[in-house]
PDB file of C-alpha atoms in Angstrom:
ATOM      1  CA  MET N   1     185.282  79.733  41.066  1.00  0.00           C
ATOM      2  CA  SER N   2     182.841  82.494  40.459  1.00  0.00           C
ATOM      3  CA  GLU N   3     180.240  80.080  39.151  1.00  0.00           C
ATOM      4  CA  GLY N   4     180.484  77.918  42.333  1.00  0.00           C
ATOM      5  CA  ARG N   5     179.989  80.856  44.603  1.00  0.00           C
ATOM      6  CA  ALA N   6     177.037  81.994  42.572  1.00  0.00           C
ATOM      7  CA  GLN N   7     175.383  78.593  42.872  1.00  0.00           C
ATOM      8  CA  ALA N   8     176.015  78.462  46.624  1.00  0.00           C
ATOM      9  CA  GLU N   9     174.396  81.816  47.054  1.00  0.00           C
ATOM     10  CA  ILE N  10     171.383  80.705  45.055  1.00  0.00           C
ATOM     11  CA  LYS N  11     170.963  77.570  47.232  1.00  0.00           C
ATOM     12  CA  GLY N  12     170.947  79.594  50.499  1.00  0.00           C
ATOM     13  CA  PRO N  13     167.778  80.321  52.642  1.00  0.00           C
ATOM     14  CA  ARG N  14     164.782  81.309  50.549  1.00  0.00           C
ATOM     15  CA  LEU N  15     163.147  84.629  51.350  1.00  0.00           C
ATOM     16  CA  LEU N  16     159.449  84.520  52.150  1.00  0.00           C
ATOM     17  CA  LEU N  17     157.154  86.558  50.055  1.00  0.00           C
ATOM     18  CA  PRO N  18     154.997  89.107  51.911  1.00  0.00           C
ATOM     19  CA  ASP N  19     151.766  87.139  51.402  1.00  0.00           C
ATOM     20  CA  GLU N  20     153.309  83.936  52.652  1.00  0.00           C
ATOM     21  CA  GLY N  21     154.574  85.564  55.838  1.00  0.00           C
ATOM     22  CA  GLN N  22     151.159  87.002  56.648  1.00  0.00           C
ATOM     23  CA  ALA N  23     149.520  83.627  56.160  1.00  0.00           C
ATOM     24  CA  HIS N  24     151.908  81.958  58.573  1.00  0.00           C
ATOM     25  CA  GLY N  25     151.284  84.731  61.122  1.00  0.00           C
ATOM     26  CA  HIS N  26     147.506  84.345  60.854  1.00  0.00           C
ATOM     27  CA  ARG N  27     147.716  80.608  61.390  1.00  0.00           C
ATOM     28  CA  ARG N  28     149.873  81.050  64.478  1.00  0.00           C
ATOM     29  CA  ARG N  29     147.628  83.780  65.962  1.00  0.00           C
ATOM     30  CA  GLY N  30     144.428  81.874  65.096  1.00  0.00           C
ATOM     31  CA  GLY N  31     145.644  78.793  66.872  1.00  0.00           C
ATOM     32  CA  ALA N  32     146.675  80.798  69.907  1.00  0.00           C
ATOM     33  CA  ALA N  33     143.276  82.522  70.026  1.00  0.00           C
ATOM     34  CA  GLU N  34     141.454  79.189  69.858  1.00  0.00           C
ATOM     35  CA  LYS N  35     143.601  77.815  72.666  1.00  0.00           C
ATOM     36  CA  GLN N  36     143.030  80.959  74.717  1.00  0.00           C
ATOM     37  CA  GLY N  37     139.198  80.816  74.153  1.00  0.00           C
ATOM     38  CA  TRP N  38     138.959  77.175  75.223  1.00  0.00           C
ATOM     39  CA  ARG N  39     141.155  77.888  78.216  1.00  0.00           C
ATOM     40  CA  LEU N  40     138.852  80.737  79.349  1.00  0.00           C
ATOM     41  CA  LEU N  41     135.752  78.614  78.808  1.00  0.00           C
ATOM     42  CA  SER N  42     137.332  75.811  80.795  1.00  0.00           C
ATOM     43  CA  GLU N  43     138.119  78.220  83.624  1.00  0.00           C
ATOM     44  CA  ASP N  44     134.554  79.591  83.604  1.00  0.00           C
ATOM     45  CA  ILE N  45     133.145  76.094  83.875  1.00  0.00           C
ATOM     46  CA  LYS N  46     135.526  75.233  86.712  1.00  0.00           C
ATOM     47  CA  ARG N  47     134.614  78.403  88.613  1.00  0.00           C
ATOM     48  CA  GLY N  48     130.875  77.958  88.049  1.00  0.00           C
ATOM     49  CA  ARG N  49     130.438  81.126  86.060  1.00  0.00           C
ATOM     50  CA  LEU N  50     128.785  79.398  83.153  1.00  0.00           C
ATOM     51  CA  PHE N  51     126.297  77.583  85.388  1.00  0.00           C
ATOM     52  CA  ALA N  52     125.562  80.803  87.259  1.00  0.00           C
ATOM     53  CA  LEU N  53     124.811  82.518  83.963  1.00  0.00           C
ATOM     54  CA  VAL N  54     122.513  79.687  82.905  1.00  0.00           C
ATOM     55  CA  GLY N  55     120.784  79.826  86.295  1.00  0.00           C
ATOM     56  CA  LEU N  56     120.295  83.573  85.961  1.00  0.00           C
ATOM     57  CA  VAL N  57     118.665  83.081  82.584  1.00  0.00           C
ATOM     58  CA  PHE N  58     116.260  80.518  84.043  1.00  0.00           C
ATOM     59  CA  MET N  59     115.472  82.818  86.979  1.00  0.00           C
ATOM     60  CA  LEU N  60     114.670  85.697  84.672  1.00  0.00           C
ATOM     61  CA  ALA N  61     112.444  83.457  82.593  1.00  0.00           C
ATOM     62  CA  ALA N  62     110.639  82.252  85.733  1.00  0.00           C
ATOM     63  CA  ALA N  63     110.175  85.832  86.971  1.00  0.00           C
ATOM     64  CA  VAL N  64     108.590  86.837  83.696  1.00  0.00           C
ATOM     65  CA  SER N  65     106.302  83.810  83.902  1.00  0.00           C
ATOM     66  CA  PHE N  66     105.248  84.602  87.475  1.00  0.00           C
ATOM     67  CA  ALA N  67     104.585  88.236  86.627  1.00  0.00           C
ATOM     68  CA  THR N  68     102.452  87.537  83.583  1.00  0.00           C
ATOM     69  CA  SER N  69     100.692  84.264  84.312  1.00  0.00           C
ATOM     70  CA  PRO N  70      96.958  84.599  85.142  1.00  0.00           C
ATOM     71  CA  GLU N  71      97.396  81.722  87.579  1.00  0.00           C
ATOM     72  CA  TYR N  72      98.973  84.138  90.082  1.00  0.00           C
ATOM     73  CA  ILE N  73      96.245  86.793  89.928  1.00  0.00           C
ATOM     74  CA  VAL N  74      94.293  87.114  93.217  1.00  0.00           C
ATOM     75  CA  GLN N  75      90.558  86.702  92.741  1.00  0.00           C
ATOM     76  CA  SER N  76      89.380  87.278  96.351  1.00  0.00           C
ATOM     77  CA  VAL N  77      90.416  86.994  99.995  1.00  0.00           C
ATOM     78  CA  THR N  78      89.442  84.632 102.805  1.00  0.00           C
ATOM     79  CA  VAL N  79      88.533  86.112 106.209  1.00  0.00           C
ATOM     80  CA  GLU N  80      88.903  84.073 109.402  1.00  0.00           C
ATOM     81  CA  GLY N  81      87.778  84.990 112.921  1.00  0.00           C
ATOM     82  CA  SER N  82      85.508  87.915 112.084  1.00  0.00           C
ATOM     83  CA  GLU N  83      81.823  88.385 112.814  1.00  0.00           C
ATOM     84  CA  VAL N  84      81.563  91.987 111.645  1.00  0.00           C
ATOM     85  CA  LEU N  85      83.851  92.067 108.592  1.00  0.00           C
ATOM     86  CA  SER N  86      82.151  90.557 105.559  1.00  0.00           C
ATOM     87  CA  LEU N  87      83.984  89.141 102.565  1.00  0.00           C
ATOM     88  CA  GLU N  88      82.783  92.060 100.468  1.00  0.00           C
ATOM     89  CA  GLN N  89      84.109  94.583 102.996  1.00  0.00           C
ATOM     90  CA  ALA N  90      87.407  92.730 103.335  1.00  0.00           C
ATOM     91  CA  ASN N  91      87.911  92.672  99.562  1.00  0.00           C
ATOM     92  CA  GLU N  92      87.084  96.356  99.285  1.00  0.00           C
ATOM     93  CA  ILE N  93      89.376  97.440 102.126  1.00  0.00           C
ATOM     94  CA  ALA N  94      92.250  95.072 101.324  1.00  0.00           C
ATOM     95  CA  GLY N  95      92.333  96.085  97.649  1.00  0.00           C
ATOM     96  CA  VAL N  96      94.150  92.939  96.498  1.00  0.00           C
ATOM     97  CA  ALA N  97      91.680  91.460  94.009  1.00  0.00           C
ATOM     98  CA  GLY N  98      93.067  91.492  90.474  1.00  0.00           C
ATOM     99  CA  ARG N  99      96.655  91.979  91.621  1.00  0.00           C
ATOM    100  CA  ASN N 100      99.575  89.624  91.121  1.00  0.00           C
ATOM    101  CA  ILE N 101     100.235  87.625  94.295  1.00  0.00           C
ATOM    102  CA  PHE N 102     103.943  88.567  94.191  1.00  0.00           C
ATOM    103  CA  THR N 103     103.175  92.293  94.347  1.00  0.00           C
ATOM    104  CA  ILE N 104     101.119  92.116  97.552  1.00  0.00           C
ATOM    105  CA  ASP N 105     102.707  93.467 100.743  1.00  0.00           C
ATOM    106  CA  PRO N 106     101.000  91.853 103.786  1.00  0.00           C
ATOM    107  CA  VAL N 107     102.157  94.718 106.044  1.00  0.00           C
ATOM    108  CA  GLU N 108     100.485  97.269 103.788  1.00  0.00           C
ATOM    109  CA  VAL N 109      97.236  95.275 103.643  1.00  0.00           C
ATOM    110  CA  ARG N 110      97.212  94.842 107.434  1.00  0.00           C
ATOM    111  CA  SER N 111      97.707  98.567 107.968  1.00  0.00           C
ATOM    112  CA  ARG N 112      94.896  99.409 105.556  1.00  0.00           C
ATOM    113  CA  LEU N 113      92.493  97.052 107.324  1.00  0.00           C
ATOM    114  CA  ALA N 114      93.396  98.387 110.775  1.00  0.00           C
ATOM    115  CA  ASP N 115      92.859 101.979 109.635  1.00  0.00           C
ATOM    116  CA  GLU N 116      89.457 101.287 108.056  1.00  0.00           C
ATOM    117  CA  ALA N 117      87.938  98.809 110.517  1.00  0.00           C
ATOM    118  CA  ALA N 118      87.999 100.136 114.085  1.00  0.00           C
ATOM    119  CA  LEU N 119      86.556  96.909 115.497  1.00  0.00           C
ATOM    120  CA  LEU N 120      89.658  94.963 114.450  1.00  0.00           C
ATOM    121  CA  LYS N 121      92.001  94.643 117.398  1.00  0.00           C
ATOM    122  CA  GLY N 122      94.584  92.509 115.621  1.00  0.00           C
ATOM    123  CA  VAL N 123      95.094  91.585 111.962  1.00  0.00           C
ATOM    124  CA  THR N 124      97.435  89.143 110.217  1.00  0.00           C
ATOM    125  CA  VAL N 125      97.681  88.767 106.450  1.00  0.00           C
ATOM    126  CA  GLU N 126      99.082  85.669 104.732  1.00  0.00           C
ATOM    127  CA  THR N 127      99.675  85.067 101.021  1.00  0.00           C
ATOM    128  CA  ARG N 128      99.648  81.543  99.602  1.00  0.00           C
ATOM    129  CA  LEU N 129     100.615  80.476  96.132  1.00  0.00           C
ATOM    130  CA  PRO N 130      99.290  80.544  93.575  1.00  0.00           C
ATOM    131  CA  ASN N 131      96.649  83.236  94.270  1.00  0.00           C
ATOM    132  CA  GLU N 132      95.278  83.030  97.820  1.00  0.00           C
ATOM    133  CA  VAL N 133      95.198  85.818 100.430  1.00  0.00           C
ATOM    134  CA  ILE N 134      94.071  84.921 103.960  1.00  0.00           C
ATOM    135  CA  ILE N 135      93.120  87.577 106.535  1.00  0.00           C
ATOM    136  CA  ARG N 136      92.887  86.526 110.187  1.00  0.00           C
ATOM    137  CA  VAL N 137      91.406  89.017 112.627  1.00  0.00           C
ATOM    138  CA  LEU N 138      90.969  89.436 116.356  1.00  0.00           C
ATOM    139  CA  GLU N 139      87.956  91.631 116.943  1.00  0.00           C
ATOM    140  CA  ARG N 140      87.267  94.103 119.684  1.00  0.00           C
ATOM    141  CA  LYS N 141      84.144  93.435 121.712  1.00  0.00           C
ATOM    142  CA  PRO N 142      81.625  96.297 121.941  1.00  0.00           C
ATOM    143  CA  ALA N 143      81.017  96.913 125.632  1.00  0.00           C
ATOM    144  CA  VAL N 144      79.744 100.421 126.380  1.00  0.00           C
ATOM    145  CA  VAL N 145      77.562 103.049 124.756  1.00  0.00           C
ATOM    146  CA  TRP N 146      78.648 106.570 125.620  1.00  0.00           C
ATOM    147  CA  VAL N 147      75.954 109.100 124.769  1.00  0.00           C
ATOM    148  CA  ILE N 148      77.810 112.366 124.176  1.00  0.00           C
ATOM    149  CA  GLY N 149      76.383 115.783 125.038  1.00  0.00           C
ATOM    150  CA  ASP N 150      74.474 116.288 121.797  1.00  0.00           C
ATOM    151  CA  GLY N 151      72.707 112.932 122.233  1.00  0.00           C
ATOM    152  CA  THR N 152      74.800 110.897 119.778  1.00  0.00           C
ATOM    153  CA  PRO N 153      75.365 107.316 121.043  1.00  0.00           C
ATOM    154  CA  MET N 154      78.943 106.185 120.459  1.00  0.00           C
ATOM    155  CA  LEU N 155      79.982 102.552 120.804  1.00  0.00           C
ATOM    156  CA  ALA N 156      83.181 101.786 122.726  1.00  0.00           C
ATOM    157  CA  SER N 157      84.995  98.463 122.968  1.00  0.00           C
ATOM    158  CA  ASP N 158      86.182  96.509 125.974  1.00  0.00           C
ATOM    159  CA  ASP N 159      89.612  98.118 125.558  1.00  0.00           C
ATOM    160  CA  ASN N 160      88.112 101.642 125.426  1.00  0.00           C
ATOM    161  CA  VAL N 161      88.443 102.302 121.699  1.00  0.00           C
ATOM    162  CA  VAL N 162      85.634 104.164 119.934  1.00  0.00           C
ATOM    163  CA  VAL N 163      84.440 101.709 117.278  1.00  0.00           C
ATOM    164  CA  GLY N 164      81.462 103.521 115.753  1.00  0.00           C
ATOM    165  CA  HIS N 165      77.937 104.794 116.261  1.00  0.00           C
ATOM    166  CA  ALA N 166      75.591 102.630 118.315  1.00  0.00           C
ATOM    167  CA  SER N 167      72.397 101.540 116.602  1.00  0.00           C
ATOM    168  CA  THR N 168      70.815 100.438 119.902  1.00  0.00           C
ATOM    169  CA  LEU N 169      71.278 100.839 123.650  1.00  0.00           C
ATOM    170  CA  ASP N 170      69.928  97.390 124.463  1.00  0.00           C
ATOM    171  CA  GLY N 171      72.494  94.957 125.835  1.00  0.00           C
ATOM    172  CA  PHE N 172      75.128  97.581 126.578  1.00  0.00           C
ATOM    173  CA  VAL N 173      76.193  99.510 129.655  1.00  0.00           C
ATOM    174  CA  THR N 174      75.079 103.030 128.709  1.00  0.00           C
ATOM    175  CA  ILE N 175      76.565 106.245 130.071  1.00  0.00           C
ATOM    176  CA  PHE N 176      74.995 109.652 129.489  1.00  0.00           C
ATOM    177  CA  ASP N 177      77.550 112.450 129.279  1.00  0.00           C
ATOM    178  CA  ARG N 178      76.488 115.548 131.254  1.00  0.00           C
ATOM    179  CA  GLY N 179      79.647 117.422 130.367  1.00  0.00           C
ATOM    180  CA  PRO N 180      80.172 120.082 127.695  1.00  0.00           C
ATOM    181  CA  MET N 181      78.035 119.737 124.578  1.00  0.00           C
ATOM    182  CA  THR N 182      81.119 120.265 122.436  1.00  0.00           C
ATOM    183  CA  ASP N 183      82.842 117.037 123.509  1.00  0.00           C
ATOM    184  CA  THR N 184      83.241 114.579 120.632  1.00  0.00           C
ATOM    185  CA  PHE N 185      84.744 111.161 119.961  1.00  0.00           C
ATOM    186  CA  THR N 186      86.789 110.008 116.963  1.00  0.00           C
ATOM    187  CA  VAL N 187      86.030 106.567 115.568  1.00  0.00           C
ATOM    188  CA  GLY N 188      89.068 104.319 115.688  1.00  0.00           C
ATOM    189  CA  GLN N 189      90.753 106.334 118.443  1.00  0.00           C
ATOM    190  CA  PRO N 190      90.982 105.559 122.181  1.00  0.00           C
ATOM    191  CA  MET N 191      88.596 107.353 124.489  1.00  0.00           C
ATOM    192  CA  PRO N 192      90.037 110.196 126.600  1.00  0.00           C
ATOM    193  CA  VAL N 193      91.629 108.708 129.716  1.00  0.00           C
ATOM    194  CA  HIS N 194      89.168 110.242 132.214  1.00  0.00           C
ATOM    195  CA  LYS N 195      86.196 108.927 130.227  1.00  0.00           C
ATOM    196  CA  ALA N 196      87.807 105.529 129.774  1.00  0.00           C
ATOM    197  CA  ASP N 197      88.134 105.367 133.582  1.00  0.00           C
ATOM    198  CA  ALA N 198      84.472 106.355 133.864  1.00  0.00           C
ATOM    199  CA  THR N 199      83.398 103.488 131.589  1.00  0.00           C
ATOM    200  CA  GLU N 200      85.224 101.013 133.800  1.00  0.00           C
ATOM    201  CA  THR N 201      83.569 102.500 136.889  1.00  0.00           C
ATOM    202  CA  ALA N 202      80.162 102.311 135.211  1.00  0.00           C
ATOM    203  CA  GLN N 203      80.667  98.652 134.335  1.00  0.00           C
ATOM    204  CA  GLN N 204      81.600  97.841 137.938  1.00  0.00           C
ATOM    205  CA  ILE N 205      78.427  99.536 139.166  1.00  0.00           C
ATOM    206  CA  TYR N 206      76.328  97.764 136.547  1.00  0.00           C
ATOM    207  CA  MET N 207      77.651  94.368 137.614  1.00  0.00           C
ATOM    208  CA  MET N 208      77.783  94.842 141.397  1.00  0.00           C
ATOM    209  CA  LEU N 209      75.017  97.207 142.523  1.00  0.00           C
ATOM    210  CA  PRO N 210      71.823  95.312 141.576  1.00  0.00           C
ATOM    211  CA  ALA N 211      73.232  91.984 142.743  1.00  0.00           C
ATOM    212  CA  ALA N 212      74.309  93.345 146.166  1.00  0.00           C
ATOM    213  CA  THR N 213      71.380  95.653 146.943  1.00  0.00           C
ATOM    214  CA  GLY N 214      68.431  94.576 144.831  1.00  0.00           C
ATOM    215  CA  VAL N 215      68.258  98.123 143.444  1.00  0.00           C
ATOM    216  CA  GLY N 216      67.258  98.370 139.798  1.00  0.00           C
ATOM    217  CA  LEU N 217      69.200 100.705 137.521  1.00  0.00           C
ATOM    218  CA  ARG N 218      67.571 103.199 135.196  1.00  0.00           C
ATOM    219  CA  GLN N 219      70.701 104.764 133.800  1.00  0.00           C
ATOM    220  CA  LEU N 220      74.282 105.844 134.480  1.00  0.00           C
ATOM    221  CA  GLU N 221      75.532 109.403 134.082  1.00  0.00           C
ATOM    222  CA  TRP N 222      78.927 111.055 134.066  1.00  0.00           C
ATOM    223  CA  ALA N 223      79.836 114.673 134.815  1.00  0.00           C
ATOM    224  CA  PRO N 224      83.299 116.274 135.057  1.00  0.00           C
ATOM    225  CA  ASP N 225      82.846 117.295 138.698  1.00  0.00           C
ATOM    226  CA  ASN N 226      80.838 114.392 140.118  1.00  0.00           C
ATOM    227  CA  GLY N 227      82.180 111.442 138.158  1.00  0.00           C
ATOM    228  CA  VAL N 228      79.737 108.546 137.695  1.00  0.00           C
ATOM    229  CA  THR N 229      76.242 108.686 139.152  1.00  0.00           C
ATOM    230  CA  ALA N 230      73.776 105.775 139.160  1.00  0.00           C
ATOM    231  CA  ILE N 231      70.065 106.555 138.858  1.00  0.00           C
ATOM    232  CA  THR N 232      67.810 103.849 140.261  1.00  0.00           C
ATOM    233  CA  ALA N 233      64.531 102.648 138.824  1.00  0.00           C
ATOM    234  CA  GLU N 234      62.860 104.719 141.577  1.00  0.00           C
ATOM    235  CA  GLY N 235      64.659 107.890 140.483  1.00  0.00           C
ATOM    236  CA  GLN N 236      67.131 107.987 143.367  1.00  0.00           C
ATOM    237  CA  ARG N 237      70.663 109.184 142.666  1.00  0.00           C
ATOM    238  CA  ILE N 238      73.777 107.440 143.969  1.00  0.00           C
ATOM    239  CA  GLU N 239      76.966 109.423 143.381  1.00  0.00           C
ATOM    240  CA  PHE N 240      79.944 107.045 143.107  1.00  0.00           C
ATOM    241  CA  GLY N 241      82.541 109.390 141.627  1.00  0.00           C
ATOM    242  CA  THR N 242      85.436 107.118 140.581  1.00  0.00           C
ATOM    243  CA  GLY N 243      85.933 103.384 140.818  1.00  0.00           C
ATOM    244  CA  ASP N 244      88.204 103.644 143.864  1.00  0.00           C
ATOM    245  CA  GLU N 245      87.146 101.406 146.793  1.00  0.00           C
ATOM    246  CA  MET N 246      84.080 100.273 144.894  1.00  0.00           C
ATOM    247  CA  GLU N 247      83.384  97.349 147.205  1.00  0.00           C
ATOM    248  CA  ARG N 248      83.190  99.638 150.252  1.00  0.00           C
ATOM    249  CA  LYS N 249      80.938 102.033 148.364  1.00  0.00           C
ATOM    250  CA  ILE N 250      78.586  99.201 147.416  1.00  0.00           C
ATOM    251  CA  LYS N 251      78.422  98.073 151.045  1.00  0.00           C
ATOM    252  CA  ILE N 252      77.463 101.584 152.159  1.00  0.00           C
ATOM    253  CA  VAL N 253      74.661 101.656 149.578  1.00  0.00           C
ATOM    254  CA  GLN N 254      73.546  98.204 150.726  1.00  0.00           C
ATOM    255  CA  SER N 255      73.374  99.387 154.339  1.00  0.00           C
ATOM    256  CA  VAL N 256      71.369 102.512 153.437  1.00  0.00           C
ATOM    257  CA  VAL N 257      68.905 100.519 151.305  1.00  0.00           C
ATOM    258  CA  GLN N 258      68.358  97.971 154.067  1.00  0.00           C
ATOM    259  CA  ASP N 259      67.853 100.710 156.668  1.00  0.00           C
ATOM    260  CA  SER N 260      65.386 102.459 154.370  1.00  0.00           C
ATOM    261  CA  VAL N 261      63.366  99.256 154.035  1.00  0.00           C
ATOM    262  CA  ARG N 262      63.279  98.731 157.827  1.00  0.00           C
ATOM    263  CA  SER N 263      62.478 102.328 158.731  1.00  0.00           C
ATOM    264  CA  GLY N 264      60.324 103.209 155.785  1.00  0.00           C
ATOM    265  CA  LYS N 265      62.283 106.404 155.315  1.00  0.00           C
ATOM    266  CA  THR N 266      63.085 107.253 151.738  1.00  0.00           C
ATOM    267  CA  TRP N 267      66.012 109.200 150.355  1.00  0.00           C
ATOM    268  CA  SER N 268      66.704 111.015 147.099  1.00  0.00           C
ATOM    269  CA  VAL N 269      70.500 111.384 146.874  1.00  0.00           C
ATOM    270  CA  LEU N 270      73.223 109.207 148.367  1.00  0.00           C
ATOM    271  CA  ASP N 271      76.799 110.457 148.007  1.00  0.00           C
ATOM    272  CA  VAL N 272      79.453 107.781 148.523  1.00  0.00           C
ATOM    273  CA  ARG N 273      82.294 109.478 146.652  1.00  0.00           C
ATOM    274  CA  SER N 274      84.132 109.578 149.981  1.00  0.00           C
ATOM    275  CA  VAL N 275      83.729 106.321 151.873  1.00  0.00           C
ATOM    276  CA  ASP N 276      84.835 108.046 155.067  1.00  0.00           C
ATOM    277  CA  ARG N 277      82.193 110.797 154.811  1.00  0.00           C
ATOM    278  CA  PRO N 278      79.146 109.485 152.939  1.00  0.00           C
ATOM    279  CA  SER N 279      76.117 111.721 152.945  1.00  0.00           C
ATOM    280  CA  ILE N 280      72.425 111.188 152.365  1.00  0.00           C
ATOM    281  CA  LYS N 281      69.731 113.588 151.247  1.00  0.00           C
ATOM    282  CA  ARG N 282      66.137 112.671 151.964  1.00  0.00           C
TER     283      ARG N 282
END
């Protein structure tokens, strides 16, 4: 009896050795980890994460290529619509030559051009791949020379912006300032409002007076108290003041000139600043 029980006990479940148990555990955990890894990869693919990561890598590679490739380095600019801004000036002011096309801010370039070139009324800047910068400009038209008190001729545009120093008086309506000698203009800035009004008055006189009366003009003057005065080729002075009721003022001058021709009586000063009370000085 005792031998049978001893044999039965020996044939019972075999105990695992420590090394064998660890091996079985590693195999089970390894298999679970592999299944878990494939499951996560499968989920990433389904959700597009893997493709997004690949796309990001390609984008970074493309960015590096764009930033370093000499193909995208600007060599020069093209200027359209300008008669006064040369290519050399545009390149110098724009400051884009030698820069990567992707680093150029058109707003910044436009601002720099507008600040440096007073004759530019409007500026647009366009960048084109791989390395082209195009500047399109709308220029101001020089219209009037205003000779300030110290004798310096300043050029003003048709929209009353001071655009620079005048190199000649020929071809421009010219106004001689008889105001304070200390008055100055700033290039690139609008004229003071009262002087801008005076330039418009002077241009009206320049266009209307000779055609309506046959009187030749020598020059136009402006003074703070009298406004605009026209000086004829004969040295006569016609005080117009402002541009208000200019047509009526021109008609008064026309009548006086015609009467002077008929009567043979000359005059030296004609004041038409008030159309209701014109006065004449012989």
